[in-house]
Each structure stands twice: as C-alpha cells, then as structure tokens.
Coordinates of C-alpha atoms in Angstrom, one line a residue:
Chain A
X1078 CA -20.9 -5.6 19.7
X1079 CA -20.0 -5.1 16.0
X1080 CA -18.6 -8.2 14.6
X1081 CA -17.0 -8.7 11.2
X1082 CA -15.3 -11.2 9.3
X1083 CA -13.3 -11.0 5.8
X1084 CA -11.4 -14.5 5.9
X1085 CA -13.5 -16.1 3.0
X1086 CA -15.3 -15.2 0.2
X1087 CA -18.0 -13.3 2.4
X1088 CA -17.9 -9.9 3.5
X1089 CA -20.0 -9.9 6.9
X1090 CA -21.1 -7.8 9.6
X1091 CA -23.3 -8.3 12.3
X1092 CA -24.3 -5.8 15.3
X1093 CA -25.2 -8.1 18.4
X1094 CA -26.4 -6.6 21.9
X1095 CA -25.3 -9.7 23.9
X1096 CA -28.7 -11.3 23.9
X1097 CA -29.9 -11.1 20.3
X1098 CA -28.9 -9.7 17.1
X1099 CA -29.8 -6.3 15.9
X1100 CA -28.5 -6.3 12.1
X1101 CA -26.5 -8.6 10.0
X1102 CA -25.3 -7.8 6.8
X1103 CA -23.2 -10.0 4.0
X1104 CA -22.1 -9.9 0.5
X1105 CA -20.5 -12.7 -1.2
X1106 CA -17.6 -11.5 -3.5
X1107 CA -14.2 -12.5 -2.7
X1108 CA -12.6 -10.0 -4.7
X1109 CA -14.1 -6.7 -3.0
X1110 CA -13.9 -6.7 0.5
X1111 CA -12.2 -3.1 0.2
X1112 CA -15.3 -1.9 -1.2
X1113 CA -18.0 -3.6 0.6
X1114 CA -17.0 -3.5 4.1
X1115 CA -17.1 -0.1 5.3
X1116 CA -20.6 0.5 3.5
X1117 CA -21.9 -2.6 5.1
X1118 CA -20.7 -1.6 8.8
X1119 CA -22.3 1.6 8.3
X1120 CA -25.6 0.2 6.9
X1121 CA -25.7 -2.4 9.9
X1122 CA -25.1 0.3 12.3
X1123 CA -27.9 2.3 11.0
X1124 CA -30.2 -0.5 10.7
X1125 CA -29.6 -0.8 14.3
X1126 CA -30.3 2.3 15.1
X1127 CA -26.9 3.2 16.6
X1128 CA -24.0 5.5 16.0
X1129 CA -20.3 4.1 16.3
X1130 CA -20.1 5.8 19.8
X1131 CA -22.5 3.4 21.0
X1132 CA -20.4 0.5 20.3
X1133 CA -19.0 -1.4 23.3
X1134 CA -17.1 -4.1 21.8
X1135 CA -15.7 -4.9 18.3
X1136 CA -15.0 -8.5 17.2
X1137 CA -13.0 -9.5 14.3
X1138 CA -12.3 -12.7 12.6
X1139 CA -8.2 -13.1 12.6
X1140 CA -8.0 -15.8 9.8
X1141 CA -6.8 -17.7 8.6
X1142 CA -7.7 -16.5 5.3
X1143 CA -6.4 -15.1 1.9
X1144 CA -4.1 -12.2 3.1
X1145 CA -5.4 -9.2 1.4
X1146 CA -9.0 -9.5 2.1
X1147 CA -8.2 -10.6 6.1
X1148 CA -6.1 -7.4 6.2
X1149 CA -9.2 -5.4 5.2
X1150 CA -11.2 -6.7 7.7
X1151 CA -8.6 -6.5 10.6
X1152 CA -7.5 -2.9 9.9
X1153 CA -11.2 -1.6 9.6
X1154 CA -12.1 -3.4 13.3
X1155 CA -8.6 -2.2 14.8
X1156 CA -9.0 1.4 13.5
X1157 CA -12.7 1.7 14.3
X1158 CA -12.1 0.2 17.9
X1159 CA -9.4 2.6 18.3
X1160 CA -11.7 5.5 17.2
X1161 CA -14.3 4.9 19.3
X1162 CA -12.2 3.9 22.1
X1163 CA -13.6 0.2 22.6
X1164 CA -11.8 -3.2 22.9
X1165 CA -11.2 -5.2 19.7
X1166 CA -11.5 -9.0 20.4
X1167 CA -9.8 -11.5 18.0
X1168 CA -11.9 -14.7 17.0
X1169 CA -10.3 -17.7 14.9
X1170 CA -12.4 -17.3 11.7
X1171 CA -12.5 -21.2 11.5
X1172 CA -14.2 -21.3 14.9
X1173 CA -17.0 -19.0 13.6
X1174 CA -17.6 -21.4 10.8
X1175 CA -17.7 -24.4 13.3
X1176 CA -20.1 -22.4 15.6
X1177 CA -22.5 -22.2 12.8
X1178 CA -22.3 -25.7 11.7
X1179 CA -22.9 -26.8 15.2
X1180 CA -25.6 -24.2 15.8
X1181 CA -27.6 -25.2 12.5
X1182 CA -27.4 -28.8 13.3
X1183 CA -25.4 -29.3 10.1
X1184 CA -23.0 -31.4 12.1
X1185 CA -24.1 -34.4 14.5
X1186 CA -24.3 -33.0 18.3
X1187 CA -21.5 -35.2 19.5
X1188 CA -19.0 -36.2 16.9
X1189 CA -16.0 -34.8 15.7
X1190 CA -15.9 -32.7 12.5
X1191 CA -13.7 -30.3 10.5
X1192 CA -13.7 -27.0 8.9
X1193 CA -11.5 -26.6 5.7
X1194 CA -11.5 -23.3 3.8
X1195 CA -10.0 -22.0 0.4
X1196 CA -6.2 -21.1 1.1
X1197 CA -5.7 -20.6 -2.3
X1198 CA -2.4 -22.3 -4.2
X1199 CA -4.3 -25.5 -4.0
X1200 CA -4.3 -25.8 -0.2
X1201 CA -6.7 -25.3 2.4
X1202 CA -7.0 -24.0 6.1
X1203 CA -8.0 -26.8 8.4
X1204 CA -9.0 -27.3 11.5
X1205 CA -10.6 -30.3 13.8
X1206 CA -13.6 -29.9 16.3
X1207 CA -15.7 -31.8 18.5
X1208 CA -18.7 -30.6 20.3
X1209 CA -18.9 -30.2 24.1
X1210 CA -21.7 -28.9 26.3
X1211 CA -23.4 -27.9 22.5
X1212 CA -20.5 -25.8 21.5
X1213 CA -17.6 -26.6 19.3
X1214 CA -14.3 -27.2 21.0
X1215 CA -11.3 -27.0 18.6
X1216 CA -9.1 -30.0 18.5
X1217 CA -6.2 -28.7 16.4
X1218 CA -4.5 -25.4 15.8
X1219 CA -5.3 -24.1 12.4
X1220 CA -3.2 -25.3 9.6
X1221 CA -2.6 -24.9 6.1
X1222 CA -1.8 -27.9 4.2
X1223 CA -2.5 -29.7 0.8
X1224 CA -5.8 -31.5 0.9
X1225 CA -3.7 -34.7 0.0
X1226 CA -2.1 -34.5 3.4
X1227 CA -5.3 -34.4 5.3
X1228 CA -5.0 -37.9 6.9
X1229 CA -6.9 -40.4 5.8
X1230 CA -8.8 -41.0 9.1
X1231 CA -9.7 -37.1 8.9
X1232 CA -11.3 -37.3 5.3
X1233 CA -14.5 -38.7 6.2
X1234 CA -15.1 -36.3 8.7
X1235 CA -18.2 -33.9 8.2
X1236 CA -16.4 -30.6 6.9
X1237 CA -17.6 -27.4 6.9
X1238 CA -16.3 -24.3 4.5
X1239 CA -15.5 -24.4 0.8
X1240 CA -12.7 -27.1 1.1
X1241 CA -15.0 -29.9 0.3
X1242 CA -16.6 -27.9 -2.8
X1243 CA -12.6 -27.3 -4.2
X1244 CA -11.7 -30.9 -3.1
X1245 CA -14.6 -33.1 -3.1
X1246 CA -12.3 -36.2 -3.6
X1247 CA -10.6 -35.7 -0.2
X1248 CA -13.4 -34.3 1.6
X1249 CA -16.0 -36.6 1.6
X1250 CA -18.7 -35.2 3.7
X1251 CA -19.5 -31.5 2.9
X1252 CA -21.9 -29.6 5.6
X1253 CA -22.8 -25.8 5.7
X1254 CA -21.9 -23.3 6.2
X1255 CA -19.5 -22.5 3.5
X1256 CA -18.6 -18.7 4.6
X1257 CA -17.9 -17.2 7.8
X1258 CA -21.5 -15.2 9.4
X1259 CA -20.7 -12.5 11.5
X1260 CA -23.6 -13.6 13.8
X1261 CA -21.8 -16.5 14.5
X1262 CA -18.6 -14.8 14.8
X1263 CA -20.1 -12.7 17.5
X1264 CA -21.4 -15.5 19.5
X1265 CA -18.0 -17.0 19.4
X1266 CA -16.4 -13.7 20.8
X1267 CA -19.5 -13.0 23.3
X1268 CA -18.7 -16.5 24.6
X1269 CA -14.8 -15.7 24.7
X1270 CA -15.5 -12.6 26.6
X1271 CA -17.8 -14.6 29.2
X1272 CA -15.1 -16.9 29.9
X1273 CA -12.1 -14.4 30.0
X1274 CA -10.6 -15.8 27.0
X1275 CA -8.7 -13.1 24.6
X1276 CA -7.5 -14.3 21.3
X1277 CA -5.7 -10.9 20.2
X1278 CA -6.0 -9.4 16.7
X1279 CA -3.1 -10.7 15.0
X1280 CA -3.5 -12.2 11.6
X1281 CA -3.5 -15.8 11.4
X1282 CA -1.1 -16.0 8.1
X1283 CA 0.3 -19.4 8.5
X1284 CA 2.4 -18.5 5.6
X1285 CA 5.4 -16.4 5.4
X1286 CA 5.7 -13.6 2.6
X1287 CA 6.8 -15.1 -0.5
X1288 CA 10.2 -13.3 -1.3
X1289 CA 13.7 -14.5 -2.1
X1290 CA 16.7 -12.7 -1.2
X1291 CA 18.6 -11.0 -4.0
X1292 CA 21.0 -13.7 -6.1
X1293 CA 24.1 -12.3 -7.9
X1294 CA 23.1 -10.4 -11.0
X1295 CA 22.6 -11.7 -14.5
X1296 CA 25.5 -11.0 -16.8
X1297 CA 24.6 -8.1 -18.9
X1298 CA 27.4 -9.0 -21.2
X1299 CA 25.8 -12.4 -22.2
X1300 CA 22.8 -11.1 -22.4
X1301 CA 23.6 -8.5 -25.3
X1302 CA 25.5 -11.2 -27.0
X1303 CA 22.5 -13.5 -27.0
X1304 CA 20.5 -10.7 -28.5
X1305 CA 22.8 -10.2 -31.5
X1306 CA 22.8 -13.7 -32.4
Chain B
X725 CA -13.9 24.2 9.8
X726 CA -14.9 26.0 6.8
X727 CA -11.5 28.1 6.2
X728 CA -9.1 26.0 8.4
X729 CA -10.3 22.1 7.9
X730 CA -8.5 19.9 10.0
X731 CA -7.5 16.9 7.9
X732 CA -6.0 13.7 8.4
X733 CA -4.2 12.0 5.5
X734 CA -3.1 8.2 5.2
X735 CA -0.5 7.1 2.7
X736 CA 0.3 3.3 2.2
X737 CA 0.9 3.0 -1.6
X738 CA 4.7 1.4 -1.0
X739 CA 6.8 0.8 1.8
X740 CA 5.9 4.1 4.2
X741 CA 2.8 3.9 6.7
X742 CA 2.5 7.7 6.6
X743 CA 0.0 9.7 8.6
X744 CA 0.0 13.3 8.4
X745 CA -2.4 15.9 9.8
X746 CA -2.9 19.2 8.3
X747 CA -5.0 22.2 9.3
X748 CA -5.9 24.5 6.4
X749 CA -2.4 25.0 4.3
X750 CA -0.5 24.5 7.8
X751 CA 1.3 21.1 8.4
X752 CA 0.7 20.0 12.0
X753 CA 2.6 16.6 12.0
X754 CA 4.1 13.9 9.4
X755 CA 4.3 10.7 11.1
X756 CA 6.0 7.8 9.3
X757 CA 6.8 4.2 9.8
X758 CA 8.9 2.7 7.2
X759 CA 9.6 -1.1 6.5
X760 CA 12.4 -0.1 4.2
X761 CA 14.8 -2.3 6.5
X762 CA 12.6 -5.5 6.1
X763 CA 13.0 -5.1 2.2
X764 CA 17.0 -4.4 2.1
X765 CA 17.7 -8.1 2.0
X766 CA 15.4 -8.6 -1.1
X767 CA 16.9 -5.8 -3.0
X768 CA 13.2 -4.4 -3.6
X769 CA 10.1 -3.7 -1.6
X770 CA 8.5 -7.0 -1.6
X771 CA 4.4 -6.1 -1.6
X772 CA 3.4 -8.7 0.9
X773 CA 6.0 -7.5 3.6
X774 CA 4.9 -3.9 3.0
X775 CA 1.2 -4.8 3.5
X776 CA 1.8 -6.7 7.0
X777 CA 4.1 -4.1 8.0
X778 CA 1.0 -1.4 7.3
X779 CA -1.3 -3.5 9.1
X780 CA 1.0 -3.5 12.4
X781 CA 1.7 0.3 12.0
X782 CA -1.5 1.7 11.1
X783 CA -2.4 2.5 14.7
X784 CA 0.6 3.4 16.5
X785 CA 1.2 5.8 13.5
X786 CA -2.3 7.2 13.8
X787 CA -1.7 7.5 17.4
X788 CA 1.8 9.4 17.1
X789 CA 0.6 12.0 14.8
X790 CA -2.3 12.8 16.7
X791 CA -0.3 12.9 20.1
X792 CA 2.7 15.3 18.2
X793 CA 0.3 17.4 16.6
X794 CA -1.9 17.9 20.1
X795 CA -5.0 16.8 18.2
X796 CA -7.6 14.5 19.2
X797 CA -9.2 12.4 16.5
X798 CA -12.6 14.0 17.3
X799 CA -11.5 17.3 16.1
X800 CA -10.6 16.2 12.4
X801 CA -13.1 17.7 10.1
X802 CA -12.0 15.0 6.9
X803 CA -10.0 11.8 6.0
X804 CA -8.0 11.7 3.1
X805 CA -6.1 8.6 1.7
X806 CA -4.1 7.4 -1.6
X807 CA -6.2 5.2 -3.5
X808 CA -3.8 4.9 -6.2
X809 CA -1.5 4.1 -7.9
X810 CA 0.6 1.8 -6.2
X811 CA 0.9 -1.5 -4.5
X812 CA -2.7 -3.2 -4.5
X813 CA -2.5 -5.0 -1.3
X814 CA -0.6 -1.9 0.4
X815 CA -3.1 0.5 -0.7
X816 CA -6.1 -1.7 0.4
X817 CA -4.8 -1.6 4.2
X818 CA -4.7 2.4 4.0
X819 CA -8.2 2.7 2.4
X820 CA -9.6 0.3 4.9
X821 CA -8.0 2.2 7.6
X822 CA -9.3 5.7 6.2
X823 CA -12.8 4.5 5.4
X824 CA -13.2 3.1 8.9
X825 CA -11.9 6.4 10.5
X826 CA -14.5 8.3 8.3
X827 CA -17.3 5.9 9.6
X828 CA -16.2 6.1 13.2
X829 CA -15.8 9.8 13.3
X830 CA -18.7 10.5 10.8
X831 CA -16.8 12.9 8.7
X832 CA -15.9 12.9 4.9
X833 CA -13.7 10.7 3.1
X834 CA -11.5 11.5 0.3
X835 CA -9.4 9.1 -1.6
X836 CA -7.0 11.1 -3.7
X837 CA -4.2 10.4 -6.5
X838 CA -0.6 9.7 -5.1
X839 CA 1.1 12.0 -7.7
X840 CA -1.1 14.4 -7.3
X841 CA -0.5 14.5 -3.4
X842 CA 3.3 14.8 -4.5
X843 CA 2.3 18.1 -6.0
X844 CA 0.0 19.3 -3.4
X845 CA 2.4 18.9 -0.6
X846 CA 4.4 21.7 -1.4
X847 CA 1.2 24.0 -0.4
X848 CA 2.1 23.1 3.1
X849 CA 5.9 24.0 2.7
X850 CA 5.9 27.0 0.1
X851 CA 2.3 28.4 0.4
X852 CA -0.1 28.2 -2.4
X853 CA 0.8 26.6 -5.5
X854 CA 1.1 29.1 -8.5
X855 CA -1.7 28.1 -11.4
X856 CA -0.6 26.7 -13.7
X857 CA 2.5 24.7 -12.1
X858 CA 4.9 22.2 -14.0
X859 CA 5.7 19.2 -11.9
X860 CA 8.5 16.6 -12.1
X861 CA 7.6 13.6 -9.9
X862 CA 10.3 11.1 -9.5
X863 CA 10.6 8.4 -7.4
X864 CA 11.3 4.5 -7.1
X865 CA 7.7 3.8 -8.7
X866 CA 7.3 7.1 -11.0
X867 CA 8.9 9.4 -13.5
X868 CA 6.6 11.9 -14.8
X869 CA 6.0 15.6 -16.0
X870 CA 2.7 17.0 -15.4
X871 CA 1.0 20.1 -16.2
X872 CA -1.2 21.1 -13.0
X873 CA -3.8 23.9 -13.6
X874 CA -5.4 23.1 -10.6
X875 CA -4.2 20.2 -8.2
X876 CA -7.6 19.5 -6.7
X877 CA -9.4 19.2 -10.1
X878 CA -7.0 19.1 -13.5
X879 CA -3.7 17.7 -14.0
X880 CA -2.4 16.3 -17.6
X881 CA 0.6 14.3 -18.1
X882 CA 3.2 15.6 -20.6
X883 CA 5.5 12.6 -20.3
X884 CA 6.3 9.6 -17.9
X885 CA 9.2 7.2 -18.2
X886 CA 8.4 4.2 -20.7
X887 CA 10.5 1.6 -18.7
X888 CA 12.1 1.8 -15.7
X889 CA 11.5 4.8 -13.0
X890 CA 14.2 6.8 -12.3
X891 CA 14.5 5.6 -8.4
X892 CA 14.4 2.3 -9.8
X893 CA 17.5 3.0 -11.8
X894 CA 19.3 4.1 -8.7
X895 CA 18.5 1.2 -7.1
X896 CA 19.5 -1.2 -9.7
X897 CA 22.9 0.9 -10.5
X898 CA 23.5 0.8 -6.6
X899 CA 23.4 -2.9 -6.7
X900 CA 25.8 -3.3 -9.6
X901 CA 28.2 -1.3 -7.5
X902 CA 27.4 -3.1 -4.4
X903 CA 25.9 -0.3 -2.8
X904 CA 22.9 -0.9 -0.3
X905 CA 19.4 -0.8 -1.1
X906 CA 17.4 1.8 -1.2
X907 CA 20.1 3.0 -3.7
X908 CA 19.5 6.7 -4.3
X909 CA 21.1 8.3 -0.9
X910 CA 24.1 5.5 -1.4
X911 CA 24.8 6.7 -4.8
X912 CA 24.5 10.4 -4.0
X913 CA 27.0 10.0 -1.2
X914 CA 29.3 8.0 -3.7
X915 CA 29.2 10.9 -6.5
X916 CA 30.2 13.5 -4.1
X917 CA 33.5 11.7 -4.0
X918 CA 33.9 11.1 -7.9
X919 CA 33.9 13.0 -11.0
X920 CA 31.8 12.5 -14.1
X921 CA 34.1 11.0 -16.1
X922 CA 31.9 8.6 -18.2
X923 CA 29.5 9.7 -21.0
X924 CA 26.6 7.1 -20.1
X925 CA 23.8 7.7 -22.5
X926 CA 20.6 10.0 -22.1
X927 CA 17.6 7.9 -23.1
X928 CA 15.3 9.6 -25.6
X929 CA 17.1 12.8 -26.1
X930 CA 17.8 12.9 -29.7
X931 CA 16.1 12.4 -33.4
X932 CA 13.2 10.5 -33.8
X933 CA 13.2 9.6 -29.8
X934 CA 12.7 13.1 -29.2
X935 CA 10.0 13.6 -31.7
X936 CA 8.2 10.7 -30.6
X937 CA 8.7 10.8 -26.6
X938 CA 9.4 14.6 -26.4
X939 CA 8.8 14.5 -22.5
X940 CA 9.1 10.8 -21.8
X941 CA 12.0 9.1 -20.0
X942 CA 14.0 6.0 -20.3
X943 CA 16.3 4.8 -17.7
X944 CA 16.6 1.2 -18.6
X945 CA 19.2 1.6 -21.4
X946 CA 21.2 3.6 -18.8
X947 CA 20.8 0.9 -16.3
X948 CA 22.3 -1.7 -18.7
X949 CA 25.0 0.4 -19.9
X950 CA 26.2 0.9 -16.6
X951 CA 26.3 -2.8 -15.6
X952 CA 27.9 -3.3 -18.9
X953 CA 30.5 -0.8 -18.3
X954 CA 31.4 -2.3 -14.7
X955 CA 31.4 -6.0 -15.9
X956 CA 34.0 -5.1 -18.7
X957 CA 36.3 -3.4 -15.9
X958 CA 35.6 -6.6 -13.6
X959 CA 36.3 -9.0 -16.3
X960 CA 39.3 -7.3 -17.4
X961 CA 40.4 -7.5 -13.5
X962 CA 40.5 -3.8 -13.3
X963 CA 39.2 -2.0 -10.0
X964 CA 35.8 -0.4 -10.6
X965 CA 35.8 3.2 -9.8
X966 CA 32.4 3.2 -7.8
X967 CA 32.5 7.0 -7.0
X968 CA 33.1 8.2 -10.7
X969 CA 30.4 5.6 -11.8
X970 CA 28.0 6.7 -9.3
X971 CA 28.7 10.2 -10.2
X972 CA 28.4 10.0 -14.1
X973 CA 25.1 7.9 -14.0
X974 CA 23.6 10.2 -11.8
X975 CA 24.5 12.9 -14.0
X976 CA 23.0 11.2 -17.1
X977 CA 19.7 10.8 -15.1
X978 CA 19.7 14.3 -13.5
X979 CA 20.7 15.7 -16.9
X980 CA 18.0 14.4 -19.0
X981 CA 15.2 15.1 -16.0
X982 CA 16.0 18.6 -15.6
X983 CA 16.7 19.3 -19.3
X984 CA 13.3 18.1 -20.2
X985 CA 11.5 19.5 -17.4
X986 CA 12.6 23.1 -18.4
X987 CA 11.8 22.5 -21.9
X988 CA 8.3 21.5 -20.7
X989 CA 7.9 24.8 -18.9
X990 CA 9.3 26.8 -21.9
X991 CA 6.7 25.0 -24.1
X992 CA 4.0 25.3 -22.2
X993 CA 4.6 28.8 -21.0
X994 CA 4.9 28.0 -17.4
X995 CA 7.0 30.1 -15.0
X996 CA 7.0 27.3 -12.1
X997 CA 8.6 24.2 -11.6
X998 CA 8.2 21.7 -8.6
X999 CA 10.3 18.8 -8.1
X1000 CA 8.7 15.9 -5.8
X1001 CA 9.1 12.1 -5.2
X1002 CA 12.2 10.5 -3.3
X1003 CA 14.5 10.9 -6.0
X1004 CA 13.9 14.9 -5.2
X1005 CA 16.2 14.3 -2.6
X1006 CA 19.1 13.8 -4.8
X1007 CA 21.7 16.8 -4.0
X1008 CA 22.6 16.8 -7.9
X1009 CA 19.3 17.1 -9.2
X1010 CA 18.3 19.9 -6.9
X1011 CA 21.4 21.9 -7.7
X1012 CA 21.2 21.2 -11.4
X1013 CA 17.5 21.8 -11.7
X1014 CA 18.1 25.0 -9.7
X1015 CA 20.9 25.9 -12.4
X1016 CA 18.7 25.7 -15.2
X1017 CA 15.7 27.2 -13.8
X1018 CA 17.5 30.2 -13.1
X1019 CA 19.0 30.3 -16.7
X1020 CA 15.5 30.2 -18.0
X1021 CA 13.8 32.2 -15.6
X1022 CA 11.7 29.6 -14.2
X1023 CA 10.9 29.3 -10.3
X1024 CA 11.9 26.3 -8.9
X1025 CA 10.1 24.9 -5.7
X1026 CA 11.2 21.6 -3.7
X1027 CA 10.0 20.6 -0.6
X1028 CA 12.4 19.4 2.0
X1029 CA 13.5 15.8 1.4
X1030 CA 11.3 14.3 4.1
X1031 CA 8.0 15.8 1.9
X1032 CA 9.5 14.8 -1.0
X1033 CA 9.7 10.7 -0.2
X1034 CA 6.1 9.1 0.5
X1035 CA 4.2 10.2 3.4
X1036 CA 1.0 11.0 4.8
X1037 CA 1.4 15.1 5.1
X1038 CA 1.0 15.3 1.4
X1039 CA -2.2 13.3 1.5
X1040 CA -3.6 15.5 4.1
X1041 CA -2.4 18.7 2.2
X1042 CA -4.5 17.5 -0.8
X1043 CA -7.5 16.5 0.9
X1044 CA -7.7 19.8 2.7
X1045 CA -7.4 21.4 -0.8
X1046 CA -10.1 19.2 -1.6
X1047 CA -12.2 20.7 1.3
X1048 CA -11.5 24.2 1.1
X1049 CA -12.2 24.3 -3.2
X1050 CA -15.6 22.3 -2.2
X1051 CA -14.7 19.0 -4.0
X1052 CA -17.3 16.3 -3.7
X1053 CA -16.1 13.7 -1.4
X1054 CA -15.5 9.8 -2.0
X1055 CA -18.2 6.9 -2.0
X1056 CA -17.7 4.8 1.2
X1057 CA -17.5 2.2 -1.5
X1058 CA -14.0 3.6 -2.7
X1059 CA -11.6 1.3 -4.2
X1060 CA -7.8 0.8 -4.2
X1061 CA -6.8 1.5 -7.9
X1062 CA -3.0 0.2 -8.3
X1063 CA -3.1 1.7 -11.8
X1064 CA -5.1 5.0 -10.9
X1065 CA -4.5 7.6 -14.0
X1066 CA -2.7 10.8 -12.7
X1067 CA -5.7 12.6 -14.4
X1068 CA -7.8 11.0 -12.1
X1069 CA -7.1 13.1 -9.1
X1070 CA -9.8 11.6 -6.6
X1071 CA -11.8 8.5 -6.5

C-alpha cells in the first residue's frame, strides 16, 4: 500500500506491505505540496524497491485540511490508483493524527482526547476521540470551528495537531503529533480495510467556496463625477 | 514513439478540465468538462469552485479521452500539462494529476505554457506552424500579440493588454446589457441583429499612446464608455438598443485587435497570423481578421472554435512538439506558476 497525506503542513508518503513500513518520506512545507509530493512518491517507491505497478492499494488523507494542498494529495492518489488499476481508500486525516497520538503513547490509554489542526482564517478542524482496544475511536464528526467555540469542558483534553500551538489559550494540553504521518495513515487504512470500512475519497472541505452572486453594478456616472471633484 | 509520440495533455488553468490526446501531429481526442454553469450566477469564474470541479472531473475526463481515442493509458509516451499562467489553485490540480500519471506510467512530464499551447494547437488543425508566425491570443484572461519563431523554444511578446483582457470586457459589457455569462457568445449573437451605430473609443490607437503602446491593448476605458452610454440612456428613460450597443462594442474590440495584429505582421515582416483563445470564436473577429489579412497579403489561420477555447488537445499538441524536437522534460518537482511569462515555454 502507498499512503499519502497533504492535509497538514507535512507532505507525507509511506509504503506499507500490510505488516511493516517499507519506506517513509516526509517534507515539512505548508506552501509547496504540489512540488514535493510526486518526487516523494517516486522516491518512496524506489526505496521500497517497488514499481508503481506492484502496488495493490492506495490510501489518502481526505482532510479536513487547507483546500489547495488537500486537493494535491487527493488528485495524486486518485490518478495514481486509476493509472495502476488499484483501489483508492480514503482516511479522515484527523484519524491519522489520533492514531499516532495513541501509538506513540502521547495520550493516556483510556481517556478522551482531541485533535485540532490549522483551518486558517483563525479556525481549527477539530474532532474528539476515545481509545478502545488500543485504537482511537472518533466520538464526533470533524468540524471546523473558532477555537473560542470549543466547549469549556473540551479545552482541557489532551489535544494533538497544530491547534494548541496556534491557540494555546484555548487548548491547555498540547500533545504530539503536530502533523499527519503517512505511516499512521496507512495503519488506519489497513484497519479500515480489515473491518470492511470504506470512507470514500471525497474531500472533506467543511466549508463552502467563498463567492457572492453578482449584485447590481455600480453606477459609472457617479464614478466619473467623483473623479472630477 | 520516435516520429509519432502519443502524448496526453492536461489543461486546468481556468474553468475547463481538458484532457487531449495527440499522436505526433494528429489529434485523437479533445475531452472537456466545464464548470462554467457553476460560475454563471457569480458573473465570473470563482477560483475555489473551479478547483473543486477540476478535482472531481479529472478521472472521468481522462477516462473519456482514452475511451474515445481507443487508447490505453499504458500506450502513452509522455504527459504534458499547463503549468501556467492561470488560477494557481486550479493549475495545481492539473499539475499534480499529470505528475501522478507520469510517475504511474513511468513516462516523461512536460510542464508547458498555456499561451504557447494556444499557438501550438493549430499544428493538429492546419499542419506545421510557419516559422516565424504571429499569434494573437485573446481570451477572458489574456490579450497578447506574440512573435513565434519556434513554439517549443522561442516566443517573444510584442504587446498585451494593460488592463482588462478582451474576453473580460465582453463579460462585463454583457452584464451591463443584461446578457448572461460568459458574455462572448451572447454579444456575438446580439450583435448580428444590430448595426454599428455608436463610435465607442479604440484604446491605445492614437498619438502618444500609439508610440508607447504600439502593440498593447486596453479595454477598460471601452467597457466604462459602454456602461456610461447605457446608463445615460436608462436615466433618460429611453430604451437601450441592446443589439446596436453589442455590435458597436464588438466592432471597437475587433477593430483594435485586427488592426494591431496586421500592423505587427507588417512591422516584423511576418506572413502568417494565427488567432487563438476564446475570443477567437467571435464571428466578427474572424471576418474582419480575414478581410484585413487578405488586404495585407497575410495568411490567416484560426483553429475551429472548440480548439480556440481552453482545452487539453492544445497542451498535448505542444507536448508532442516538445518530444519531436527533443526538448528536455520537466523535473517532477515542477511548480504551478500562476504568472508564468509567455517567454517561458516550458518549466
């Protein structure tokens, strides 16, 4: 399986054979997903000693995350899967952060915790998790919200992602990881496949495009009079 | 693949998801998915709406192109993609898709210039480009006069718009006249019912403007002049003669475009003019360009309307020329460059 994610500041790629990680490549550069992703994919495959045609599955983080970067990951994964003729599996990117938080022991093995990532525009993408049988289980659908709108009772939860870094006044207990790792994403995808769960590869935008329908035109006559004054 | 490379081209610089396939200098397919209807109520292209549409349309359009051409992706020898200029977020979807295809197929990738592609497309329509050729590219995003000695390697810009693109002026005037977006076809249609009765201004065609901006264009003043004319009529409670205003506005645009294009051919001693871009679909532009080229002894080439607007075939056509002329492929680290200069033909 080739796994990749571009929903956070990391452009991250991993090759996983179902039992172990064969290769992992990541670059931290929130503004250059387009440039880095394909070379990382090629590099990871070569380092694993594989050709694209050897892949059996592709997994991709569907977000939520900043749109432009997110689309780069999604179109790359979908097109590669189509080209090679293998299935493309979606993973909620926040779930990959939660997975790593649990695996790395950065959250308590039983308590609730949260993931909050940068949604830009002074907002975060946020989800709440608990741990069952050693794995994270999501308690709430991913949401986009102002940090101030996170309920008081949730603010003390151990919180992974860059949210706590950006809004330390709201998120009192920051924990790692900050960004998605494709290794964790591959683990989530493999577990989803094992349990017959299909997430689909639609982007989780959680926001409508910014656009206002056209209003009536400004008067050009007034404009000209103003210029002459 | 030596003399007949099979090249797949991807175009996503604006609101059309285009996938074209060319074998050598033969067009096999030009598949397009457009999000234009989604933009209509906003009166213009909304970048985020376009980018989302590109993501969803990419695989269906690739699939349709391959099926229609009877080609398997595995036969493709090279992938070409518009890497600029255009809307940044929209370009990135196409660039990422093209890279993924190139990695998956193990073939070279060519990131190419959108404007150069508009010139190169005529190779699959009318055969090899005369060298040099003069190109007038007019669309919603561009209005440029280009001298093209070698479409794969050397293009120089003689002039371009200093404010609005020609197609943009069509859209804005259409709005003033209460015609739908995109304005071009609606103004063209309305103008056929009208007469050129109003002498609207021709930008950058006199005196010092002509000295400093010999081959540049300006359509912003024209657009404002039309808006004022219409508004004065409305304030006076008089009906607006939509067809006549459309015809008069259209005449002002195509008069300047064709006059400067033919003047550029004369000045540079070039015997061939090619027109491309969405505005090249305008019937009056085609007619007047033909008339003036005939008078000047210049051979005019205009691809069919479907190849003038943004499409994937033009990208594939330029990509195939890159392969045929042995140009160096792009690095996989290729960026989308929203303001890529036309002098940079490949990235």
